[in-house]
Coordinates of C-alpha atoms in Angstrom, one line a residue:
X1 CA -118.4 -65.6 43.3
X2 CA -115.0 -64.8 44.2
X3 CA -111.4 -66.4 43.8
X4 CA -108.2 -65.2 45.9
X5 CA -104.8 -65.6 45.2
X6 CA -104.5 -69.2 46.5
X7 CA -107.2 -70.1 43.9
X8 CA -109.7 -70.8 46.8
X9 CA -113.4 -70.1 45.2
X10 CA -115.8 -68.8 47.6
X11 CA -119.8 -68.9 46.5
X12 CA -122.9 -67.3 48.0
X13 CA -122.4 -64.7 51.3
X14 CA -118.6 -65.2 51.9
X15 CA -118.3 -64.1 48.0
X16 CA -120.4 -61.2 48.1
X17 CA -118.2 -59.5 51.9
X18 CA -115.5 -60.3 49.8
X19 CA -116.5 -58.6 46.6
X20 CA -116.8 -55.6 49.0
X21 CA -113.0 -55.7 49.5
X22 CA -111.2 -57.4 46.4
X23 CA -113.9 -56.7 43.9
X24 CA -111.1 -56.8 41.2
X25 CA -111.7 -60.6 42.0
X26 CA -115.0 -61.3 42.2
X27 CA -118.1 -61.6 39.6
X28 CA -121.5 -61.4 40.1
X29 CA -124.9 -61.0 37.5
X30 CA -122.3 -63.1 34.9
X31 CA -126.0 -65.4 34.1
X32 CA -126.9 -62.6 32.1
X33 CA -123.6 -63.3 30.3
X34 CA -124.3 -66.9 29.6
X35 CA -123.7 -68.1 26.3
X36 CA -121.5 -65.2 25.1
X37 CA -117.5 -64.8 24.6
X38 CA -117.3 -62.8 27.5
X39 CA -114.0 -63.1 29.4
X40 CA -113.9 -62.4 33.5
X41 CA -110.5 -62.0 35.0
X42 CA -110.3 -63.2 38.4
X43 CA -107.0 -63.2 40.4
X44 CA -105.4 -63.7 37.1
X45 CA -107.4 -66.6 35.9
X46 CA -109.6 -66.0 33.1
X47 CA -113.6 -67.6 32.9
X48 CA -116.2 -67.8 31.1
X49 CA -119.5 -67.3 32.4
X50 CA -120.6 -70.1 32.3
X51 CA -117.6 -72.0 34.3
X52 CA -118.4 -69.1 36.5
X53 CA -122.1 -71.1 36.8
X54 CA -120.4 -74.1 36.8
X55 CA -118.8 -73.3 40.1
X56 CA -121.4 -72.3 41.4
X57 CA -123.7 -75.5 40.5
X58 CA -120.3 -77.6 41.8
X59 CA -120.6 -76.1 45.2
X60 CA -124.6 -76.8 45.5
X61 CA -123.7 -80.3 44.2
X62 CA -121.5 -80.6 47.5
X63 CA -123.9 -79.2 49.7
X64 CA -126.6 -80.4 48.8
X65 CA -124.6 -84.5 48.8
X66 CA -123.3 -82.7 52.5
X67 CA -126.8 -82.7 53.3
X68 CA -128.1 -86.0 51.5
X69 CA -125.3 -88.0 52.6
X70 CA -125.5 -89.7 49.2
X71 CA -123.3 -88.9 46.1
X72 CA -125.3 -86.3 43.4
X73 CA -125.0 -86.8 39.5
X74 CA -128.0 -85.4 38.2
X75 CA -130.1 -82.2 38.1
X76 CA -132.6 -80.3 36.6
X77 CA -131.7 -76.9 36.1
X78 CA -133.9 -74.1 35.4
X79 CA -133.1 -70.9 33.2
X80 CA -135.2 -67.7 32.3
X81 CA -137.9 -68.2 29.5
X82 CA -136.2 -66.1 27.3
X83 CA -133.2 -67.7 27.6
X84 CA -132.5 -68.3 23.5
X85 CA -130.6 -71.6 22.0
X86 CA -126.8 -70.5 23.0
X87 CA -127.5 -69.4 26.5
X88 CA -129.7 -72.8 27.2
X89 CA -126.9 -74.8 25.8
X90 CA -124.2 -72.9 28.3
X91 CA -126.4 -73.5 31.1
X92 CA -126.2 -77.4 30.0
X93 CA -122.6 -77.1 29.8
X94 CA -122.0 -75.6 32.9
X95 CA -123.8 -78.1 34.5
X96 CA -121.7 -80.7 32.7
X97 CA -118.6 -79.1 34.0
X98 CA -120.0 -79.2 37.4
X99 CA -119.8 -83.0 37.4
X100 CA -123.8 -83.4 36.9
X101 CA -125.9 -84.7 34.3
X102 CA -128.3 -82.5 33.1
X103 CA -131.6 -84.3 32.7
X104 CA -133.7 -81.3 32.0
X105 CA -133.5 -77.6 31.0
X106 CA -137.3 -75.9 32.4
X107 CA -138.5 -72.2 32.2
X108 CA -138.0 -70.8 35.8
X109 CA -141.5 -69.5 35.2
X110 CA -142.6 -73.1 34.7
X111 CA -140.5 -74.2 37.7
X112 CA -142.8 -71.4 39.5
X113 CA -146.0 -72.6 38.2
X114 CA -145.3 -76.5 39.4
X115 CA -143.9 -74.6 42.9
X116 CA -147.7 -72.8 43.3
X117 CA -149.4 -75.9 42.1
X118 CA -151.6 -74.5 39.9
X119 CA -151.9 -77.9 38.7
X120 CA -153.6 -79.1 41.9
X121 CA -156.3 -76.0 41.4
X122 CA -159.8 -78.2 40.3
X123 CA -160.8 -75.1 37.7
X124 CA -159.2 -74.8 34.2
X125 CA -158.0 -71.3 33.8
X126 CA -155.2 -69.2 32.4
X127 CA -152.0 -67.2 35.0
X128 CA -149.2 -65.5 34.3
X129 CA -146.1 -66.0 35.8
X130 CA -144.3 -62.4 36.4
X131 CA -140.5 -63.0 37.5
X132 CA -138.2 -60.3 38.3
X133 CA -134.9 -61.7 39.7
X134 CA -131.6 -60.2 40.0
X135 CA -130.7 -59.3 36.6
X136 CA -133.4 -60.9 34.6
X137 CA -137.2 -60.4 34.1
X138 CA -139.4 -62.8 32.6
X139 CA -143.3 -63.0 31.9
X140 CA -144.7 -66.2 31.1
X141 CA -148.6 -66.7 30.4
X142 CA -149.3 -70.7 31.2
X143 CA -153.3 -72.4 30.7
X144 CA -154.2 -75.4 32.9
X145 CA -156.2 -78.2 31.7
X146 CA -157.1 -81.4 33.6
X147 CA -153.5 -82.4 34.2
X148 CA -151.6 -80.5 31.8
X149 CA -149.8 -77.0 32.4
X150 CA -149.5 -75.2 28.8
X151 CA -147.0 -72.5 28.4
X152 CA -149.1 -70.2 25.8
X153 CA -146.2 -67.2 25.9
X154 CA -143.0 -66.0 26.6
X155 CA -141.5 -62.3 26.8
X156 CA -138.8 -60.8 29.0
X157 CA -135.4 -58.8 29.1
X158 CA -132.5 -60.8 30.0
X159 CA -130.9 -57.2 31.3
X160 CA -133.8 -55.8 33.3
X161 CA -133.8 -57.2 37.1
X162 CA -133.4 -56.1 40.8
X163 CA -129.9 -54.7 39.7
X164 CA -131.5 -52.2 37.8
X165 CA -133.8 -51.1 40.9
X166 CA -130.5 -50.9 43.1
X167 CA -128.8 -48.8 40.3
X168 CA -131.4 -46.0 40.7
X169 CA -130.9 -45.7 44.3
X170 CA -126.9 -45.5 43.3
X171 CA -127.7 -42.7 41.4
X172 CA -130.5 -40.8 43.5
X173 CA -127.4 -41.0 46.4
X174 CA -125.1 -39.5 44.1
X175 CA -127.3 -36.8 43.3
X176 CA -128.3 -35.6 47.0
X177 CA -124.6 -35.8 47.1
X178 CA -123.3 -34.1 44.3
X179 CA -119.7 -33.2 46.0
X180 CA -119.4 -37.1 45.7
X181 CA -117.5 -37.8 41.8
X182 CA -118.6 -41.1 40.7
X183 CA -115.4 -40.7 38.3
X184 CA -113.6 -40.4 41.4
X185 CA -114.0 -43.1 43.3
X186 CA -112.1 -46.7 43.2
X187 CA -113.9 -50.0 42.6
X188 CA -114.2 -50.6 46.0
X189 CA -115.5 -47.9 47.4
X190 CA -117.9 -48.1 44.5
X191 CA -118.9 -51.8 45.8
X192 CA -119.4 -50.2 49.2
X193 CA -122.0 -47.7 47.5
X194 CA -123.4 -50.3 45.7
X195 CA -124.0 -52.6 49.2
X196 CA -125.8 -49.3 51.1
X197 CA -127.8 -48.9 48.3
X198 CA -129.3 -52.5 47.9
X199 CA -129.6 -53.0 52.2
X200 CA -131.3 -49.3 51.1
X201 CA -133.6 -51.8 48.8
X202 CA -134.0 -54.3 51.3
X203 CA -135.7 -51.8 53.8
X204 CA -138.7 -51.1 51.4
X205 CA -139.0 -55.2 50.6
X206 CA -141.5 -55.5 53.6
X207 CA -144.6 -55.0 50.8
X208 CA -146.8 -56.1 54.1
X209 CA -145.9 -53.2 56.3
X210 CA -148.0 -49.5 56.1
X211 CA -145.3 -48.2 57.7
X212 CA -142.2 -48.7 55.7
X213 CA -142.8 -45.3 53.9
X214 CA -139.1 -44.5 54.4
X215 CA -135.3 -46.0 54.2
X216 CA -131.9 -44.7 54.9
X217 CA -128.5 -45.5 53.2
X218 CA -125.2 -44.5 54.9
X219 CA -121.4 -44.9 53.3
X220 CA -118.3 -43.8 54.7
X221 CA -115.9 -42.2 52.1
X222 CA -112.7 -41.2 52.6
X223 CA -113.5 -41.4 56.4
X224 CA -116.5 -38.8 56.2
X225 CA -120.4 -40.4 56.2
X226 CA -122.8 -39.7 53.7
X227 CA -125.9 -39.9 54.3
X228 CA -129.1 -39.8 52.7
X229 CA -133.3 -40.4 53.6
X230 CA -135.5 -42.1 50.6
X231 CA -139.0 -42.0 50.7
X232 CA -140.9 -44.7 48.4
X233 CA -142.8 -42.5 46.7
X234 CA -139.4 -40.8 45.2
X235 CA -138.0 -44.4 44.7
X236 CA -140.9 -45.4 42.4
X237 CA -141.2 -42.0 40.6
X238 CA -137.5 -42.3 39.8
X239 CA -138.4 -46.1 38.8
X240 CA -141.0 -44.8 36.4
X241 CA -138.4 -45.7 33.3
X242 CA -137.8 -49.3 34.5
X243 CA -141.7 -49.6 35.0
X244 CA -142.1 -49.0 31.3
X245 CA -139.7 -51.5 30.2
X246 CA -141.5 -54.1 32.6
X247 CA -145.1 -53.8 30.6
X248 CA -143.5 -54.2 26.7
X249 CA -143.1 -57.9 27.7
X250 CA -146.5 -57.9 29.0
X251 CA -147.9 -56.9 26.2
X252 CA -146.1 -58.7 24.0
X253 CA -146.5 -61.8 25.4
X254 CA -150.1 -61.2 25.9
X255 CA -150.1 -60.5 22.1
X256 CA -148.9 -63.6 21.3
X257 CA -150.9 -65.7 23.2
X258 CA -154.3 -63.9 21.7
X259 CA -155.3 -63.1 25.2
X260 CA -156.3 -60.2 26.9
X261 CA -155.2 -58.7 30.7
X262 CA -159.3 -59.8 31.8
X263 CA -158.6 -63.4 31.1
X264 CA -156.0 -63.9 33.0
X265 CA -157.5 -66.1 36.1
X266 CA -154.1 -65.8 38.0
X267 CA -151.3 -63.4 38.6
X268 CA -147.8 -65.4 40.7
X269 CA -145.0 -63.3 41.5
X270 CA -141.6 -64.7 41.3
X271 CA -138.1 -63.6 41.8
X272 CA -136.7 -61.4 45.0
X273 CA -137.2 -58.1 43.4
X274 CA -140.7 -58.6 43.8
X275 CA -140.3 -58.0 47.4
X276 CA -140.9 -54.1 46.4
X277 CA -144.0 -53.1 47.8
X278 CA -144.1 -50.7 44.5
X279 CA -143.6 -53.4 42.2
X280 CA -146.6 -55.5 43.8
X281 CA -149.0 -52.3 43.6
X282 CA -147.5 -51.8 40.1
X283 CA -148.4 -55.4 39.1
X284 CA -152.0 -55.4 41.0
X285 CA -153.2 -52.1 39.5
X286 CA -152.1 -53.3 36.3
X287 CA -153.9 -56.5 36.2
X288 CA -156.9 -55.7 38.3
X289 CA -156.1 -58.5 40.8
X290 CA -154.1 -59.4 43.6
X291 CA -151.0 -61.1 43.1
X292 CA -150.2 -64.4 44.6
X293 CA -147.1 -63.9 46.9
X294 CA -147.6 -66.7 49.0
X295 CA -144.5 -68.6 48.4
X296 CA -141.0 -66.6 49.3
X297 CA -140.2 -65.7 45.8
X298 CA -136.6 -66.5 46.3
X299 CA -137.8 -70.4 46.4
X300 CA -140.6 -70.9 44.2
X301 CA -138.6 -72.0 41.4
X302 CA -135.7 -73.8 43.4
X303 CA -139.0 -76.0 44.4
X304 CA -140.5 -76.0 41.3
X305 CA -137.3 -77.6 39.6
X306 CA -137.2 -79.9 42.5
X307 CA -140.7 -80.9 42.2
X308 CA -139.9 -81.6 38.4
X309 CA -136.7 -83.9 39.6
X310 CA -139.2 -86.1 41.6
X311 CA -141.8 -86.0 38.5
X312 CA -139.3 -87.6 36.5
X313 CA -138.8 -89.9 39.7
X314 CA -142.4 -90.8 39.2
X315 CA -142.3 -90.3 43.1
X316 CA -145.6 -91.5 44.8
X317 CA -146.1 -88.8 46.5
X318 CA -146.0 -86.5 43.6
X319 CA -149.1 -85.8 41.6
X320 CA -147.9 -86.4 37.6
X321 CA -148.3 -83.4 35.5
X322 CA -147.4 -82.9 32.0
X323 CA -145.8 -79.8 31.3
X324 CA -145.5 -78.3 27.5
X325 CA -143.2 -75.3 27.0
X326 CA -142.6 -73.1 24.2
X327 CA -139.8 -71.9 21.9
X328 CA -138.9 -68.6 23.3
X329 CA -137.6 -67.2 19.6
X330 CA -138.1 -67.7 15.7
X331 CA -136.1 -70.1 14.3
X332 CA -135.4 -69.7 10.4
X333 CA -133.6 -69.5 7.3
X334 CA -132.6 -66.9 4.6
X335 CA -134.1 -66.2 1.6
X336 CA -133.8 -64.4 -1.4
X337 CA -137.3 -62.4 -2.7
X338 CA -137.6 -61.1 -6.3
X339 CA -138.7 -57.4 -6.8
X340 CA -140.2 -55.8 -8.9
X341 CA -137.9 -54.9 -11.3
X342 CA -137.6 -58.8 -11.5
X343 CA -134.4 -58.7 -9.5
X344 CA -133.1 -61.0 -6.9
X345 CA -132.7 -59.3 -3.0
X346 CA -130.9 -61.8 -0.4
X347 CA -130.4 -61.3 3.1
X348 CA -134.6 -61.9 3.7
X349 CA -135.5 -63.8 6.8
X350 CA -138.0 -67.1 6.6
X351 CA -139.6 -67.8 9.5
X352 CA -139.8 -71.7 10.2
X353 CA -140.9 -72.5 14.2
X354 CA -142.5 -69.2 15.4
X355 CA -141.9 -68.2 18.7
X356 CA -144.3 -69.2 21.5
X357 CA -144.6 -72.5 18.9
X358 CA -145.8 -75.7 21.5
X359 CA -142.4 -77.8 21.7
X360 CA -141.4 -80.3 21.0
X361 CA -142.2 -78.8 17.4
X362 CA -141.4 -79.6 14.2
X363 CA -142.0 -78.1 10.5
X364 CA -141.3 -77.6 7.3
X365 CA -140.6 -75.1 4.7
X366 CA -140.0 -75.7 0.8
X367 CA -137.4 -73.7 -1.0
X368 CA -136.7 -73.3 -5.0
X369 CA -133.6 -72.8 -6.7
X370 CA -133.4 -69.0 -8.2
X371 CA -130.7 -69.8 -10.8
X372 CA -130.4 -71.7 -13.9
X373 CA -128.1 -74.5 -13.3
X374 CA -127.6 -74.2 -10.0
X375 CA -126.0 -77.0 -8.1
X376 CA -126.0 -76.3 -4.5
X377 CA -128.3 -74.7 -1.7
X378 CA -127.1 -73.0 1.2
X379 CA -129.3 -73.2 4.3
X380 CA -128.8 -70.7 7.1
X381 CA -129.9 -71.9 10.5
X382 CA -130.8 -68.3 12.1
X383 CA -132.6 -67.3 15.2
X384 CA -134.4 -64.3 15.8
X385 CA -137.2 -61.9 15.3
X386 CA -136.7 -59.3 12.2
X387 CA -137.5 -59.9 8.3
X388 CA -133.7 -59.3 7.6
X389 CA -130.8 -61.9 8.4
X390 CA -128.4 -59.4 9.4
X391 CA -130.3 -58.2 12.5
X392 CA -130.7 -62.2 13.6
X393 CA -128.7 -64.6 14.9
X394 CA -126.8 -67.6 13.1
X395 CA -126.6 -70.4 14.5
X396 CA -124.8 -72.3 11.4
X397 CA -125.4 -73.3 8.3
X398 CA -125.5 -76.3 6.0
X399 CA -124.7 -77.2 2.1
X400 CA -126.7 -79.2 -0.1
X401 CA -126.0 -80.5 -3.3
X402 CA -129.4 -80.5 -6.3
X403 CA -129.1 -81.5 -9.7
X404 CA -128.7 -79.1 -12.3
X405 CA -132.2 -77.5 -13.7
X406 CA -133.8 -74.4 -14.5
X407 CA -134.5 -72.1 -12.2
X408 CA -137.3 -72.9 -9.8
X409 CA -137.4 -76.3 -11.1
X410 CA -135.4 -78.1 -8.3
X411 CA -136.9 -77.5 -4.6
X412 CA -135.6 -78.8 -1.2
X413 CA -137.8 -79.3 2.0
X414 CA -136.4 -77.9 5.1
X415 CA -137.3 -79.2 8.7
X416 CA -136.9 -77.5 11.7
X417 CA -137.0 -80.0 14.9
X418 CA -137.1 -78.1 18.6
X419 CA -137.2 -80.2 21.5
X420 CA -137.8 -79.8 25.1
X421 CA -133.9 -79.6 25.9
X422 CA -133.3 -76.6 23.1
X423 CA -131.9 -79.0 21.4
X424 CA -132.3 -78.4 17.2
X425 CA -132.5 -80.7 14.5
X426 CA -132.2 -79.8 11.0
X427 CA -133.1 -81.8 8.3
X428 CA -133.0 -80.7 4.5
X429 CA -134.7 -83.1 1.7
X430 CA -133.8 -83.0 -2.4
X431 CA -137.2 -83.0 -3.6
X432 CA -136.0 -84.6 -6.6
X433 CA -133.5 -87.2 -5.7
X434 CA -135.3 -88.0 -2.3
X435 CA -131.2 -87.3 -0.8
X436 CA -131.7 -86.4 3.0
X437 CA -128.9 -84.3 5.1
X438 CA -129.8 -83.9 8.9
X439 CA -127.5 -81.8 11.4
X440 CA -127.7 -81.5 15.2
X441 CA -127.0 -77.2 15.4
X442 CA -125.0 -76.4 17.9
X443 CA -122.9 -73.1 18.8
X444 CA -119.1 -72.3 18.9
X445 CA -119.9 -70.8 22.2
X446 CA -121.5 -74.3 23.8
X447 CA -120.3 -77.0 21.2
X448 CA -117.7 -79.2 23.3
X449 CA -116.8 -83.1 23.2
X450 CA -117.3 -85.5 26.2
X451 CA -113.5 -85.6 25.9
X452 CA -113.9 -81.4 25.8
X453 CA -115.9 -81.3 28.8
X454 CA -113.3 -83.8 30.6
X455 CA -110.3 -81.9 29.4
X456 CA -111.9 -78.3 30.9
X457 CA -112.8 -80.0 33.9
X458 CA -108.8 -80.9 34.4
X459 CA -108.2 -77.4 33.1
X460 CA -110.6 -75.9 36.3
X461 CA -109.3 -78.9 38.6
X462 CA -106.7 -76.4 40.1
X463 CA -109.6 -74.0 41.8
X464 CA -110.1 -75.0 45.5
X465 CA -113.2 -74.9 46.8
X466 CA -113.3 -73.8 50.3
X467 CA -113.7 -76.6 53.0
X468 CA -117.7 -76.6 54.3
X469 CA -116.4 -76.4 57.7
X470 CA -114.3 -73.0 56.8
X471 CA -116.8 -71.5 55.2
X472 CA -118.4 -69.9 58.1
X473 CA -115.5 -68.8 59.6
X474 CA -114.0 -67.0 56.6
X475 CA -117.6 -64.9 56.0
X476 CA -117.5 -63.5 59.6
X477 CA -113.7 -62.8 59.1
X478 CA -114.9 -60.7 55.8
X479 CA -117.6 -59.1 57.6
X480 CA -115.4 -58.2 60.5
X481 CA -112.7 -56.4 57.8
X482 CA -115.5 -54.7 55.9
X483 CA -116.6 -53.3 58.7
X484 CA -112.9 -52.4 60.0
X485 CA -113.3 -50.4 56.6
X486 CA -116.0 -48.7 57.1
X487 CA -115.7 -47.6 60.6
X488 CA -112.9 -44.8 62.2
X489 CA -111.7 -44.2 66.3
X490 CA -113.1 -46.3 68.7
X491 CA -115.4 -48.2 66.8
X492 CA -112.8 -49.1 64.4
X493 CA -110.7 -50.4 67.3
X494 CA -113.5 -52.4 69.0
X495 CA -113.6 -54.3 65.3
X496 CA -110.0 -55.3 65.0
X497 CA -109.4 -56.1 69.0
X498 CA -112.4 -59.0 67.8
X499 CA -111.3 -60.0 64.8
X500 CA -107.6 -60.6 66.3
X501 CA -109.7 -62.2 69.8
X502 CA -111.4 -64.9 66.8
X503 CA -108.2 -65.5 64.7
X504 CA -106.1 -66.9 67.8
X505 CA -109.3 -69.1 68.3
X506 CA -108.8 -70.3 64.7
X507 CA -105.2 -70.9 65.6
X508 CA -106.0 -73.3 67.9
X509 CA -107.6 -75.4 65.8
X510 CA -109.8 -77.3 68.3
X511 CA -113.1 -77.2 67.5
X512 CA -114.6 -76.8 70.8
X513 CA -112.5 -73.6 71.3
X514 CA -113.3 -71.8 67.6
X515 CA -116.9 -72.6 68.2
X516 CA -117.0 -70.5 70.8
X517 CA -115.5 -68.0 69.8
X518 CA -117.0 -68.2 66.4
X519 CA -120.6 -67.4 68.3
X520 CA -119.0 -64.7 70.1
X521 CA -117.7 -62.6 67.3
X522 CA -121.5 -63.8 65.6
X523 CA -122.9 -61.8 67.9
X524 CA -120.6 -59.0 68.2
X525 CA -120.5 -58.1 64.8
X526 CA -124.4 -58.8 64.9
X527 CA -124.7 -56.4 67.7
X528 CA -122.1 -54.1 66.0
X529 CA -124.1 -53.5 62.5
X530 CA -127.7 -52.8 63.8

């Protein structure tokens, strides 16, 4: 997305021509951000990423009532798998701030599954879900039964996605180029780079086509063109690396589910970086089967969420399917153990819900007092996957009162409660005294007030979003001043005689006249970049 100096917010295509020229005030891959502290600085505004999101959901919610004719309020929004506690709570919250009540938080790779309709196949069997999008990567192992879709596993690497794949070709360029500095150049004539190479990307995403052996990138820098000849098979050897990372969460989720590559029934690929013919052979040689591209993996889960709005609908023409997912990490408390020496060692991680536990889960855990006397026990709510506290994450913590004994002779029971939404319940028992505490846990970075949420929507009331009718003609206006940019002589003249030949069109402001012209300079610039 992109903000100018007006505070006009511009989503999709118009923000990604004009991250090409202001990219000091755009943002883009912020969902792997979602759920931290991280600050983007826009055109002197300052977001989080996931009032970046909630832009972006606020401009769907107008298009899509543009469409429906009919006022939207709620949604179902999808995230990756292993999206933990804080980042599924932002993605809530963003969609609060868009004006929409969130009904349901689903696994994209869940989404994907509905969007196939494996639950329509007649045979039981077990798939797996591989999705590689932008700048996440997910691998989910689901088992059908009768009517019921069971999500056995989760793995994945929230910074591993098409990004990653463009990023090599970055580099590859500035190595056949070596009297090119990356040091050197400005953001936005990194940007530019950046563009080539993914439209570089794009021209090996044909996985169908034999002949799409080769791709070319072009920039011009500092009016002098660079250009450079890729073959696929030098793509994928210099991919070899991100290859590697793709099969840890393969096997580790294939681990976890007690499974083995042979019994998977069903491979569906997901996400837009699986348009790589490489990454399709990759997957296929690895699993011994074809995979199942026969949706446009830039919609399966868009679908799949939409299928879920109208299950919850109970829509007629929607077959009902019960879905159960799984919680994506461990959820736990701290512990001290006693050594041999007979000494007490904090800072030890108890393990409560497991991950890849059904949800909704809940259970419970007793825990002793270690000192004589004591008369209070500190629970620590912690997420994560190591023996030691210090290398997981806290989500809080709560204080309980016992009654003074000796040590070991007062207990507590603690229960962990995970539900569908990633929404945790703790609730912590005095054995003795029969005293219960519960708390709702819930992070700084997500934790907000209904009269929170109302007071940041005010806050972000100021930010324009650009008139549906505009939009159109601002993204050909971008287009036409990259290309301005990266042309010189005659060419670059052509360019601006056009883009001044539309703006006096705009001028006018009668529609009859600007849509003319706006098809005209369409198919100039059309005609222009081929």
């Amino acid at each position: 997305m992109s903000v100018d100096d007006d505070g006009q917010v511009f989503i999709g295509e118009t923000a990604k021509e004009r991250m090409l020229l202001y990219p000091e005030s755009s943002a883009s891959v912020f969902k792997r951000s979602m759920g931290s502290e991280k600050i983007y600085e826009l055109a002197g505004k300052r977001f989080l990423p996931e009032e970046l999101s909630a832009l972006v959901l606020r401009a769907l919610k107008e298009d899509a009532e543009v469409y429906l004719g009919e006022e939207v309020t709620e949604a179902v929004i999808s995230v990756p798998a292993y999206f933990n506690d804080e980042r599924r709570k932002a993605t809530k919250r963003a969609g609060e701030l868009a004006g929409l009540k969130v009904e349901r938080i689903i696994s994209e790779p869940t989404a994907a599954a509905i969007a196939y309709g494996l639950y329509q196949n007649r045979e039981n069997g077990k798939f797996l879900v591989f999705d590689l999008g932008g700048g996440t990567f997910d691998v989910s192992i689901l088992e059908l039964f009768d009517s019921i879709i069971e999500v056995r596993a989760v793995a994945g690497d929230n910074f591993l996605g098409g990004e990653d794949f463009t990023k090599v070709i970055e580099k590859i360029f500035f190595e056949k180029n070596p009297d090119i500095s990356e040091s050197d150049l400005s953001e936005k004539e990194l940007r530019h780079i950046n563009k080539q190479a993914e439209k570089c990307k794009l021209g090996f995403s044909e996985a169908d086509s034999v002949d799409n052996r080769y791709s070319v990138m072009s920039c011009v820098i500092n009016d002098k063109t660079y250009e450079m000849t890729l073959s696929i098979d030098e793509y994928e050897a210099k991919c070899d690396e991100l290859l590697d990372k793709i099969r840890q969460p393969i096997k580790r989720s294939l681990s976890d589910a007690n499974i083995r590559l042979k019994d998977i029934d069903r491979v569906v690929m997901v996400g837009g970086a699986t348009k790589l013919s490489f990454i399709r052979k990759f997957v296929g040689k690895l699993f011994h089967n074809l995979p199942d591209t026969s949706i446009n993996p830039d919609e399966a889960v868009a679908l799949g969420a939409a299928v879920q709005g109208a299950m919850k609908e109970r829509k007629d023409s929607i077959k009902e399917v019960i879905l159960t997912d799984v919680c994506p990490f461990t959820l736990g408390t701290e512990v001290v153990l006693e050594k041999d020496d007979g000494r007490f060692e904090d800072g030890h991680f108890c393990p409560i819900i497991e991950r890849n536990t059904t949800i909704p889960a809940s259970r419970t855990e007793r825990l002793y007092t270690v000192n004589d006397n004591q008369t209070q026990i500190c629970c620590k709510v912690l997420q994560g996957e190591s023996r030691f506290v210090g290398n997981n994450v806290m989500l809080g913590e709560i204080k309980i009162k016992v009654p003074k004994a000796e040590a070991g002779k007062e207990a507590v029971d603690v229960t962990y409660t995970y539900d569908v939404n990633s929404i945790l319940e703790v609730e912590i028992k005095v054995v003795s005294t029969g005293e219960i505490t519960k708390q709702i846990i819930k992070t700084n970075a997500t934790d907000m007030s209904e009269e929170e949420i109302k007071e940041r929507m005010e806050a972000l009331s100021y930010l324009k979003i650009h008139p549906r009718d505009k939009e159109e003609n601002k993204l050909l206006l971008l287009r036409g001043e990259r290309l301005y940019e990266e042309s010189v002589g005659r060419n670059r003249m052509e360019i601006e005689y056009a883009i001044r030949d539309f703006e006096k069109a705009l001028d006018t402001r009668e529609e009859s006249v600007i849509e003319g012209a706006r098809r005209d300079f369409k198919e100039f610039l059309e005609d222009f970049n081929e």
